[in-house]
Coordinates of C-alpha atoms and ligand atoms in Angstrom, one line a residue:
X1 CA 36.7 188.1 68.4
X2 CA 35.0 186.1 65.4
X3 CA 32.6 187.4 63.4
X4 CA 29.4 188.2 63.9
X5 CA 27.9 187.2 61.0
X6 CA 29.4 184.0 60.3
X7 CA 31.4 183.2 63.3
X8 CA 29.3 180.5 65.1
X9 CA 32.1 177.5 64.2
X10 CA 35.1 179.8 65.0
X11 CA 37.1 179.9 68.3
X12 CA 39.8 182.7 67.2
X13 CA 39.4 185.6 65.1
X14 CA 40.9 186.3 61.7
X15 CA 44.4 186.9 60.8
X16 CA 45.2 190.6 60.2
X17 CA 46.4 189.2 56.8
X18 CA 42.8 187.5 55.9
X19 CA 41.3 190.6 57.0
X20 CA 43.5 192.4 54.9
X21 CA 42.7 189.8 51.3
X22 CA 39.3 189.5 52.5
X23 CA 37.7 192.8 52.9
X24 CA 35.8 194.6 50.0
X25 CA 34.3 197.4 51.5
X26 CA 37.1 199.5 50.6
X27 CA 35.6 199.0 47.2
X28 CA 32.1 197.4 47.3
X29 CA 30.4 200.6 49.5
X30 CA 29.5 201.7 45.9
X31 CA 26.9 199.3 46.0
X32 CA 25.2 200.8 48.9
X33 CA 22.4 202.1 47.5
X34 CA 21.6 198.3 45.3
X35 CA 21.9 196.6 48.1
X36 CA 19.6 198.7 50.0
X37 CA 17.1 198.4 47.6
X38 CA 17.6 194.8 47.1
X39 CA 17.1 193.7 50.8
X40 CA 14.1 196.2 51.4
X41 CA 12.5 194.5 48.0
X42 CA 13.2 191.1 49.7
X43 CA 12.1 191.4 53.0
X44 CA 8.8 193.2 51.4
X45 CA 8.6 190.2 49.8
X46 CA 9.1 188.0 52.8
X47 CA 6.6 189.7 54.4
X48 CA 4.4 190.0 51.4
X49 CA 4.6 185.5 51.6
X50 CA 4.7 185.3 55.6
X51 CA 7.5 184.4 56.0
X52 CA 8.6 187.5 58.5
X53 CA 5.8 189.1 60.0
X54 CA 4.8 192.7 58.4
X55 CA 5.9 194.7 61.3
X56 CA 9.2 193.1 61.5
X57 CA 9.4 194.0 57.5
X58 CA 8.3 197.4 57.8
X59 CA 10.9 198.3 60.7
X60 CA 13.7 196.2 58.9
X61 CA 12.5 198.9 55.6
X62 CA 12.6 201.8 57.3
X63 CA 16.0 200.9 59.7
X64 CA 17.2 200.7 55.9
X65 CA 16.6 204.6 54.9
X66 CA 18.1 205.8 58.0
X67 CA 21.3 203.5 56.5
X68 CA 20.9 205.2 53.2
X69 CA 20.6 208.6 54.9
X70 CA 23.9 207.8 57.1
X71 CA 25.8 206.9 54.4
X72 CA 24.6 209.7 52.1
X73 CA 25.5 212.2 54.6
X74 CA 29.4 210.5 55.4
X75 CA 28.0 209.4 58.9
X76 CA 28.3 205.8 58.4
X77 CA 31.2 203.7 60.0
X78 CA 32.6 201.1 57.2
X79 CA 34.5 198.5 59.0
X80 CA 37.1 196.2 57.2
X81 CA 36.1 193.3 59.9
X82 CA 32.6 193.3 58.3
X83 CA 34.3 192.4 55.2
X84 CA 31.8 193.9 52.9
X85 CA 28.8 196.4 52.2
X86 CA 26.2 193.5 52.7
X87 CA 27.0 193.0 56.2
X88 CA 28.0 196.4 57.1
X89 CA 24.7 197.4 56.5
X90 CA 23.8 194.4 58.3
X91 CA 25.2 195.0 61.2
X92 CA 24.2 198.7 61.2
X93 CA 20.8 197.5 61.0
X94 CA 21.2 195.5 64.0
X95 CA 22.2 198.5 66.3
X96 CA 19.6 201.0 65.1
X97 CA 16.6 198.2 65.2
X98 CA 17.8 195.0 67.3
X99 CA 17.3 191.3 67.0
X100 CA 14.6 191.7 64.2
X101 CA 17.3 192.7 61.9
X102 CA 18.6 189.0 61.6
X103 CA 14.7 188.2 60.1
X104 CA 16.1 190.2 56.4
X105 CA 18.7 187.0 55.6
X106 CA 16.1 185.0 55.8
X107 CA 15.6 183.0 52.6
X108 CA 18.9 184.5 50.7
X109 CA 22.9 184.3 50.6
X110 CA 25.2 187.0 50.0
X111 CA 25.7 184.7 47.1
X112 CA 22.4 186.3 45.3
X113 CA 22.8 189.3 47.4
X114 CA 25.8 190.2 45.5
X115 CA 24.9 189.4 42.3
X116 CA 22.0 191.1 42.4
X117 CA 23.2 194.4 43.4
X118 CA 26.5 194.1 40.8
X119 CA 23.7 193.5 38.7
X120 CA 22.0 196.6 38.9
X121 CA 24.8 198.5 39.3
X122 CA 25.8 197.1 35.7
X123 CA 22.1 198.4 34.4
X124 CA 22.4 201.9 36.0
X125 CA 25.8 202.4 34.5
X126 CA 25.0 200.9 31.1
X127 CA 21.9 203.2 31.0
X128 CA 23.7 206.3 32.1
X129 CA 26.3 205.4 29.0
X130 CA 23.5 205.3 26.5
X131 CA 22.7 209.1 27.1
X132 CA 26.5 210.0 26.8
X133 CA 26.3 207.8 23.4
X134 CA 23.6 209.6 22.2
X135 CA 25.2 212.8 23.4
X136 CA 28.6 211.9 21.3
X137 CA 26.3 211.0 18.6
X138 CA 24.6 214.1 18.1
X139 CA 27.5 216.3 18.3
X140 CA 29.0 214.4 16.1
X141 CA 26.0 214.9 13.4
X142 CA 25.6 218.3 14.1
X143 CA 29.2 219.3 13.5
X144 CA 28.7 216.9 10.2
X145 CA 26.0 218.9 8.8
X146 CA 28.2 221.6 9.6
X147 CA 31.1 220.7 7.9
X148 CA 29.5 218.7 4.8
X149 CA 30.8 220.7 2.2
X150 CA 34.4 221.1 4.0
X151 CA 36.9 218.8 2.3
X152 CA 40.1 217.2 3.5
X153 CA 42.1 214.7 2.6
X154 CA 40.8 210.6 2.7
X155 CA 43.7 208.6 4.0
X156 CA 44.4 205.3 3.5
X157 CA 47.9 203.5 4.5
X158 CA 47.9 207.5 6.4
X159 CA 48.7 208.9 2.7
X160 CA 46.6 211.0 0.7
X161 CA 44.1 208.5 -0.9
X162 CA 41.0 210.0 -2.4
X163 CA 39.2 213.9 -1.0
X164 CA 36.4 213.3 1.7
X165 CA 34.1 215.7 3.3
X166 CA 35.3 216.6 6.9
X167 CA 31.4 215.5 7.5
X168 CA 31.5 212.1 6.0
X169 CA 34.7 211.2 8.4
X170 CA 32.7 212.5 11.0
X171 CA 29.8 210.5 10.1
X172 CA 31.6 207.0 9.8
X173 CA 32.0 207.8 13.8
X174 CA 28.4 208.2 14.5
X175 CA 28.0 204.7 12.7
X176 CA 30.4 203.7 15.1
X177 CA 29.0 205.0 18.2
X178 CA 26.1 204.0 17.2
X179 CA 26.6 200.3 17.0
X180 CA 28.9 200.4 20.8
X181 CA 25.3 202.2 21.6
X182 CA 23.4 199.5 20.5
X183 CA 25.7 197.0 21.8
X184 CA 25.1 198.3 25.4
X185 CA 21.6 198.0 24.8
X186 CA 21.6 194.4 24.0
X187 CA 24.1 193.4 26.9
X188 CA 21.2 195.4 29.2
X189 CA 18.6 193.3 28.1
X190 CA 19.9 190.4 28.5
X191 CA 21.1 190.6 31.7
X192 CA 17.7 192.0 33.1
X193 CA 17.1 188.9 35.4
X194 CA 17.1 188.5 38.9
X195 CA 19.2 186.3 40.7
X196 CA 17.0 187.0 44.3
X197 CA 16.0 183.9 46.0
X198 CA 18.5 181.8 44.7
X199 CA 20.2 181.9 47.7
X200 CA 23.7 180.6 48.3
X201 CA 23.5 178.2 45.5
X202 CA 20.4 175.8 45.2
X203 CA 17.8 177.8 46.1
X204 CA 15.9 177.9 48.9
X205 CA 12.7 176.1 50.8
X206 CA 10.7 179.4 51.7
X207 CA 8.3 180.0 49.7
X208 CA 9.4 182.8 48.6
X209 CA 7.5 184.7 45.5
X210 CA 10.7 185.5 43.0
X211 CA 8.3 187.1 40.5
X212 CA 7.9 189.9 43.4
X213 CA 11.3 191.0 44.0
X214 CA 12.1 190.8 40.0
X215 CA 9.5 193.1 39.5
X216 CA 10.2 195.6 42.4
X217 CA 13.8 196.2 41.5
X218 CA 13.2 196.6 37.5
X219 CA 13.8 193.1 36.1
X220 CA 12.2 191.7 33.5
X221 CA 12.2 188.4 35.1
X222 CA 13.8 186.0 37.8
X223 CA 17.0 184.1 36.5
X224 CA 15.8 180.4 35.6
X225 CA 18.6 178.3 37.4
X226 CA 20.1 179.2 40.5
X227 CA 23.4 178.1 40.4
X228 CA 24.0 180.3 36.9
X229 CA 23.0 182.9 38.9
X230 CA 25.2 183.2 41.3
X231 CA 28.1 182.0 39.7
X232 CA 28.3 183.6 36.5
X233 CA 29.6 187.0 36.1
X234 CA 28.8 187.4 31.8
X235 CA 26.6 190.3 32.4
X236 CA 29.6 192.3 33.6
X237 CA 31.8 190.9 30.9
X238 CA 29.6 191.6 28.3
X239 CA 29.3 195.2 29.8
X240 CA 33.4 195.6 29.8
X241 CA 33.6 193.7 26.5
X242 CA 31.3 196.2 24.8
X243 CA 33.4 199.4 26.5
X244 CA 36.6 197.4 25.5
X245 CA 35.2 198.3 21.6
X246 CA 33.9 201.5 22.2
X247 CA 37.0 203.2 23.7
X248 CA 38.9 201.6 20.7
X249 CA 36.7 204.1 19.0
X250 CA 37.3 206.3 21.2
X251 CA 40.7 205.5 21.0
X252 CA 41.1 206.2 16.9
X253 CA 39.4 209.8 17.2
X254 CA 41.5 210.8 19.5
X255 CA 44.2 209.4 17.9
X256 CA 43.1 211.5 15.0
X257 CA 42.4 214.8 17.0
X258 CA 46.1 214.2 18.1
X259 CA 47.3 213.8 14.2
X260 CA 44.9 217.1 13.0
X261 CA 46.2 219.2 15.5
X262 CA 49.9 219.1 15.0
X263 CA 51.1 221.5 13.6
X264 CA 52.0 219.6 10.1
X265 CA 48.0 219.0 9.7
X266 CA 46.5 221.9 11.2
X267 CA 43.6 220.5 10.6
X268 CA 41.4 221.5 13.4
X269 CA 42.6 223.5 16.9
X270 CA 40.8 222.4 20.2
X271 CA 39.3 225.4 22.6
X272 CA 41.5 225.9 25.6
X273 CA 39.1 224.0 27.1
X274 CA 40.1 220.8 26.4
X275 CA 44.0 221.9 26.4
X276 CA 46.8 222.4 28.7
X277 CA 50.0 224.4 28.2
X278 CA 53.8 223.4 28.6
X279 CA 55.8 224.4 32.2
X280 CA 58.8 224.7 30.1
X281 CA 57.5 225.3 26.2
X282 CA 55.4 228.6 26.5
X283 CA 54.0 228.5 22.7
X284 CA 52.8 224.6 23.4
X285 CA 49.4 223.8 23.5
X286 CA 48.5 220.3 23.9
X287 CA 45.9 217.7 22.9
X288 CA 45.7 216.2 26.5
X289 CA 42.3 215.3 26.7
X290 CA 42.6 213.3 23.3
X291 CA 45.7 211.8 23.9
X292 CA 44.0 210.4 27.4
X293 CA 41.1 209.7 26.0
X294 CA 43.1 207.2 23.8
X295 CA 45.1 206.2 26.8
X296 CA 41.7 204.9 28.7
X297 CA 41.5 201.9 26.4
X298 CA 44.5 200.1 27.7
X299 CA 42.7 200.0 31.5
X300 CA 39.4 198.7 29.5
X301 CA 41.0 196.3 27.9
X302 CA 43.2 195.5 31.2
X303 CA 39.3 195.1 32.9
X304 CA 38.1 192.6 30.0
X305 CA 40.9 190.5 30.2
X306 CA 41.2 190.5 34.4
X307 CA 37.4 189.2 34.0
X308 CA 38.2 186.8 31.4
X309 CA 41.0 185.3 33.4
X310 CA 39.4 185.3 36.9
X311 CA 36.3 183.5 35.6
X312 CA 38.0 181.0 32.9
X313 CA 38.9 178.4 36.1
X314 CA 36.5 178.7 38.6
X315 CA 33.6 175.4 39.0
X316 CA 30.3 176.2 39.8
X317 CA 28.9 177.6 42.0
X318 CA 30.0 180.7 44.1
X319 CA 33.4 181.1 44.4
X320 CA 35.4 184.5 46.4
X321 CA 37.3 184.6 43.5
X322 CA 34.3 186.0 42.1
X323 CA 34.8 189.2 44.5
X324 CA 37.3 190.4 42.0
X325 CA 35.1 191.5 39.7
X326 CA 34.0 194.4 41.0
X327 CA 37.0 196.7 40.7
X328 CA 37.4 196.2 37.2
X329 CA 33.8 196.9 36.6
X330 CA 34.5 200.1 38.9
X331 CA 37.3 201.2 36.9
X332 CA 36.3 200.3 33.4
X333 CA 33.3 201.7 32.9
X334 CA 33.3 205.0 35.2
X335 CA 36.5 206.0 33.0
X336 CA 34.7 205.0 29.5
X337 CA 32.0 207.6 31.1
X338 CA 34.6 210.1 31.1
X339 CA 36.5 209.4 27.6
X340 CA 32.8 209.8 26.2
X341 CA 32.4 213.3 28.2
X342 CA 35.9 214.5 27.1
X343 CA 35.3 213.5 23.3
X344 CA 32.3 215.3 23.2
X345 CA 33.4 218.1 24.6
X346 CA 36.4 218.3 22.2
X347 CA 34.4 217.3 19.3
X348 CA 31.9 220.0 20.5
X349 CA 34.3 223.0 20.6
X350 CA 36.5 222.1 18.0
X351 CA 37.8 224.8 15.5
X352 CA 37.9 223.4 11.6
X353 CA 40.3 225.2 9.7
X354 CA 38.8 224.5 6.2
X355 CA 42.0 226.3 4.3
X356 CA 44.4 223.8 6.1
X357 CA 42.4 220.7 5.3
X358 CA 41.4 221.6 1.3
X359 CA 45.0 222.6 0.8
X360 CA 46.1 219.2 1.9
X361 CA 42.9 217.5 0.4
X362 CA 44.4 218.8 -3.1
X363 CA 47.8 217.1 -2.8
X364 CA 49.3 214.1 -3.3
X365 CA 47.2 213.6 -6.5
X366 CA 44.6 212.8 -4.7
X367 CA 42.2 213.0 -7.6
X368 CA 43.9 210.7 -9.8
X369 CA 40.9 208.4 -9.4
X370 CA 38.8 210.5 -10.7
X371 CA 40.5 211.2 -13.8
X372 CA 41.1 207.3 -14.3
X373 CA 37.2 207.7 -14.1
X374 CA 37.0 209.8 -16.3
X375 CA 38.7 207.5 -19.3
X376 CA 36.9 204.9 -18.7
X377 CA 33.8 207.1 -18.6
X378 CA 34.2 209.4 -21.3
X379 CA 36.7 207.3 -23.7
X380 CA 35.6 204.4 -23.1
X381 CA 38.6 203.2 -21.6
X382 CA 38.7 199.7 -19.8
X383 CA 39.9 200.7 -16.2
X384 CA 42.9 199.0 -16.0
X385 CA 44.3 201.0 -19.1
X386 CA 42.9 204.4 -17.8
X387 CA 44.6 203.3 -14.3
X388 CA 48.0 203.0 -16.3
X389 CA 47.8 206.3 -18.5
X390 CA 46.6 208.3 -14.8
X391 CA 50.0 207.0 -13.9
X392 CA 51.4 208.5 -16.3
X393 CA 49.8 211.7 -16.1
X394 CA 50.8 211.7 -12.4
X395 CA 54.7 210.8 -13.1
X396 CA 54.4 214.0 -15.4
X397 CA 52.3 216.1 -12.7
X398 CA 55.5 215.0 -10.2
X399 CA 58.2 215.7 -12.6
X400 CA 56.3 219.5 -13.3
X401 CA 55.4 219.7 -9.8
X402 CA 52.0 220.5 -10.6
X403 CA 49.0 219.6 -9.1
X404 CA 46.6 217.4 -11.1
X405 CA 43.8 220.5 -12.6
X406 CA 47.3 223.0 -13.1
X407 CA 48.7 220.6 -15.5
X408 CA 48.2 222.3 -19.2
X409 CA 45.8 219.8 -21.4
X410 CA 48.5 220.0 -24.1
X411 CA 50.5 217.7 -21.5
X412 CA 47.6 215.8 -20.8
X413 CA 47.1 214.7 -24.9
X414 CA 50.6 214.2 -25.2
X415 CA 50.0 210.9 -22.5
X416 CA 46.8 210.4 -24.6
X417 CA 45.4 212.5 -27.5
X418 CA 41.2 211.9 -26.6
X419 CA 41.5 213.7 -23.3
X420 CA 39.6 217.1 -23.9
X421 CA 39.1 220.6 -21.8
X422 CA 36.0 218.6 -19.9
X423 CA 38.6 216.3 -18.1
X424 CA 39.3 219.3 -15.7
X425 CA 35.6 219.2 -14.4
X426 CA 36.6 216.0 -12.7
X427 CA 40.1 217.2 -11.5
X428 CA 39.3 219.7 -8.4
X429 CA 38.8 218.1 -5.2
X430 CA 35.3 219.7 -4.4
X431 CA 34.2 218.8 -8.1
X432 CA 35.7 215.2 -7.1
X433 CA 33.7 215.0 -3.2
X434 CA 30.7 216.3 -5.5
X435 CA 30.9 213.2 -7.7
X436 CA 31.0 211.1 -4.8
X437 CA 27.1 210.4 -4.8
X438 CA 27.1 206.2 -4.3
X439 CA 25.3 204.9 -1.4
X440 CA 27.3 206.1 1.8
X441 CA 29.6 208.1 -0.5
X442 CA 31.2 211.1 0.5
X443 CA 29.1 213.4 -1.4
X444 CA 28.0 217.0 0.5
X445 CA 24.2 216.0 -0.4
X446 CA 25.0 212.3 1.0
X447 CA 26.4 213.6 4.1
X448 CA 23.6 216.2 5.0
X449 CA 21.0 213.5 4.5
X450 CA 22.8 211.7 6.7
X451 CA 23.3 214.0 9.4
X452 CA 20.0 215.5 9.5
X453 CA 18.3 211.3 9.4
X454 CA 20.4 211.2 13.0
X455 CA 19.4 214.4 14.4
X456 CA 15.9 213.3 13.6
X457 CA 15.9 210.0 14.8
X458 CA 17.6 211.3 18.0
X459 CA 15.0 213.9 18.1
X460 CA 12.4 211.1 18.2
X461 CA 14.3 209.0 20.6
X462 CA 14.5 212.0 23.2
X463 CA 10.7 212.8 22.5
X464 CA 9.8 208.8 23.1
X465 CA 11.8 208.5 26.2
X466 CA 10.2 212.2 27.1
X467 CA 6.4 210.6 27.1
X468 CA 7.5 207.6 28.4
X469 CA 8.8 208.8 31.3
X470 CA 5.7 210.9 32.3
X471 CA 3.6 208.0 31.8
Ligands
LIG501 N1 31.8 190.3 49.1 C1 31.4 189.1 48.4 C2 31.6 189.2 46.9 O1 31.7 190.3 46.4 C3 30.0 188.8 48.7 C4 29.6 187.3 48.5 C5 30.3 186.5 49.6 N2 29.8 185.2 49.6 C6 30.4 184.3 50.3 N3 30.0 183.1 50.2 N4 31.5 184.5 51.1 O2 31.7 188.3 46.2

C-alpha cells in the first residue's frame, strides 16, 4: 500500500528497509505535545483568516485533545508506516473526525511543522535548565557562605600553590554556572521566532496571518525568510553548544569531588545518597554520581559535533538529513538535566572535613608567597630578591622538615638578618587566606560578600518570576 499521506504518485509501497531508515516516530513522539499545539495554533489561525471555515477549525482543535488525551494515557497506536509524529497524529485525526481533518495542512509543510515544534521543544528544555542552574547556583553559594572561613589547599599544576577558602573554590563555580546560565538565556532569545507559515520552503499564497500563530505559541516574532527557517537547525546547536560548556563544568567539579574524596585528600565524604558500595570490596564507597556526572560530557560533546557534521554539507532548503537532529538534541540535553540534578545533590549533602583540608592547606610551603610578601612589604625588598631569599628559607624549611611558621626566627635571620618576630603573622595559612582581601580574592570577608550578593540576587530573581507569573 503507499502512503496515505504522500502516496498519490506511488504505485508500490515502501521497502521494509526505507521504512526502516525512514521512520522517526520511534524518536520524534516526544514532540507530541508541540506539535499539537502547533497545528491547533494554525488551524485557529486558518480559521481566524478564512481560509477553513470555523467549524471545521474548532472540530480539527478539539479531534486534537482527544489525541493529546490518547497519547497521555498510552492509548495511542504509533505506527512506523506513518513515518513520524506529524502524520501519526494526522492520520489519528482522520479516523476520529473524517475528511475535515485534511483542511489542518492547509497552508504549511512538515518542513515548518517540524521546525517549529523542535523549536519549542528547544525553549521548554532550555527553560527547565535555567531553574536547575539557578538551583546548582544557590547551593553552591549557600554551602560558600558556609564554608568561608574553611581553608584548603589552592592548586595550581595539582600541587599545593597558595591556601584558598573552601568557599572561594566554591564560588569560582557559581561564576561558572552562572555564565552557562546566561548563555542558555541568550541562545533562548534568539531563537524565539517562528518558522509557521513558511511552508515547505517559499512560503505560501494563503493569506495566512504569521503574526497570529507567533504569538499563540510564545514567540516573539515570525522568522523573516522562509527558507532559513526551515533549513537551519542553529537554534539546537547553539542549545547543545552551550550544554557542551556547561557539562565541561560539570565535568571539572566532579572531577574534583572524585580527587577530595579519595582517601589521600579526604577532603570532603559524599552522603550515601549519592554513593554506591563495591560487590567484591565491602569497606568501598564510591563517588559514582561524580564520576558520571563527568562521564555525561563525552555524549554532549558527541551531540555538538553529530550536529555540526550533519549540517556542515547540506544546500538550502529542507533536507531529511535534517531528521537527525533530533536524537542528539534528545540525548544531550535530558542527560545535562540530570548531571545538573546529581551535582546538586552531591554538592547539597556533602560532608567538609575542615581538619583534612587545613592540614593539607598548611603543606607544601604553601605560604611562601606570603612571606616573599612580606620582604618586599616590610624590608623593602624588590620582589624578585624576596622571591630568591623565600627560596632559601624553603630549602632550609625542607632540609628541617618544618613547616614554614615552626621554623625558629634565628633560622630565618641567618638567610637574612631584617626578618623580625612579625614575619610569623603572615606565615599561618588562615593569617595568609585573611590577607587575601584584593578584588575576588580569597579572603573569608570577600567570599561571604560574595555568597550572600548571589543568594540575594537569586532571592530577587525567584520573587520577579513569582509576580510575574501571577500577573
Ligand atoms: N520527520 C521529518 C523531520 O524530522 C519531518 C519533516 C519531513 N519533511 C519532508 N519533506 N519529508 O525532519
Amino acid at each position: 500500500m503507499s502512503n496515505r499521506m504522500w502516496g498519490g504518485r506511488f504505485a508500490e509501497g515502501p521497502d521494509a528497509i526505507m521504512e526502516e531508515i525512514n521512520a522517526s516516530i520511534d524518536y520524534d513522539r516526544k514532540l507530541y505535545r508541540q506539535d499539537i499545539a502547533g497545528s491547533q495554533a494554525h488551524v485557529r489561525m486558518l480559521a481566524a483568516c478564512d481560509i477553513v471555515a470555523a467549524e471545521d477549525a474548532e472540530t480539527i482543535a478539539h479531534g486534537l485533545d482527544t489525541i493529546r488525551s490518547e497519547i497521555e494515557a498510552g492509548e495511542f497506536t504509533f505506527s512506523r508506516a506513518l513515518e513520524d509524529i506529524h502524520m501519526n497524529i494526522e492520520a489519528r485525526l482522520a479516523e476520529l473526525i473524517g475528511p475535515a481533518a485534511g483542511r489542518l495542512h492547509t497552508a504549511r509543510s512538515r518542513n515548518d511543522q517540524v521546525a517549529t515544534d523542535f523549536r519549542m521543544w528547544v525553549r521548554d528544555t532550555l527553560d527547565a535548565l535555567d531553574g536547575q542552574f539557578t538551583d546548582l547556583i544557590r547551593v553552591l553559594s549557600e554551602r560558600a557562605l558556609e564554608h568561608a572561613g574553611t581553608v584548603m589547599p589552592g592548586f595550581t599544576h595539582l600541587q599545593s600553590a597558595q591556601p584558598v577558602t573552601f568557599g572561594h573554590h566554591l564560588m569560582a563555580y557559581v561564576e561558572m554556572f552562572a555564565r552557562d546560565r546566561s548563555r542558555m538565556r541568550d541562545a533562548r532569545a534568539r531563537m524565539n521566532e517562528c518558522p509557521l507559515g513558511s511552508a515547505a520552503l517559499a512560503g505560501t499564497s494563503f493569506p495566512i496571518d504569521r503574526e497570529m500563530t507567533a504569538a499563540a505559541l510564545g514567540f516573539d516574532r515570525p522568522t523573516a525568510n522562509s527558507l532559513d527557517a526551515v533549513s537551519d537547525r542553529d537554534f539546537v546547536l547553539e542549545a547543545v553548544s552551550a550544554a557542551a560548556i556547561a557539562s565541561m563544568h560539570l565535568s571539572r567539579l566532579a572531577e574534583e569531588i572524585v580527587i577530595w574524596c579519595s582517601a589521600q585528600f579526604g577532603f570532603v565524604t559524599l552522603s550515601d545518597r549519592f554513593s554506591t558500595g563495591s560487590s567484591i570490596m565491602p569497606q568501598k564507597k564510591n563517588p559514582d554520581a561524580a564520576e558520571l556526572v563527568r562521564a555525561k560530557t563525552g555524549r554532549i560533546y558527541g551531540a555538538q559535533t553529530a550536529l555540526l557534521v550533519m549540517m556542515k554539507g547540506l544546500p538550502l532548503a529542507y533536507s531529511k538529513d535534517m531528521q537527525e537532529d533530533k536524537e542528539q538534541a534528545f540525548d544531550a540535553l535530558p542527560n545535562l538535566s540530570l548531571a545538573l540534578a546529581a551535582m546538586t545533590g552531591m554538592i547539597g549533602d556533602l560532608t567538609v572535613n575542615q581538619k583534612a583540608m587545613k592540614q593539607a592547606a598548611g603543606s607544601g610551603y604553601s605560604t611562601a608567597t606570603d612571606l616573599a610578601d612580606w620582604l618586599v612589604r616590610v624590608l623593602g625588598m624588590p620582589f624578585r630578591d624576596a622571591h630568591h631569599v623565600t627560596g632559601r628559607v624553603v630549602a632550609l624549611a625542607v632540609q628541617k622538615n618544618l613547616t614554614l611558621h615552626r621554623l625558629p626566627l634565628a633560622d630565618l635571620q641567618a638567610i637574612e638578618p631584617r626578618i623580625t618576630e612579625d614575619v610569623f603573622s603572615v606565615l599561618s595559612v588562615d593569617k595568609s587566606v585573611r590577607s587575601r582581601v584584593s578584588l575576588g580574592g580569597t579572603a573569608p570577608a570577600n567570599v561571604r560578600k560574595q555568597a550572600r550578593k548571589w543568594l540575594k540576587a537569586l532571592e530577587r530573581e525567584a520573587a520577579r518570576e513569582g509576580r510575574s507569573a501571577t500577573a
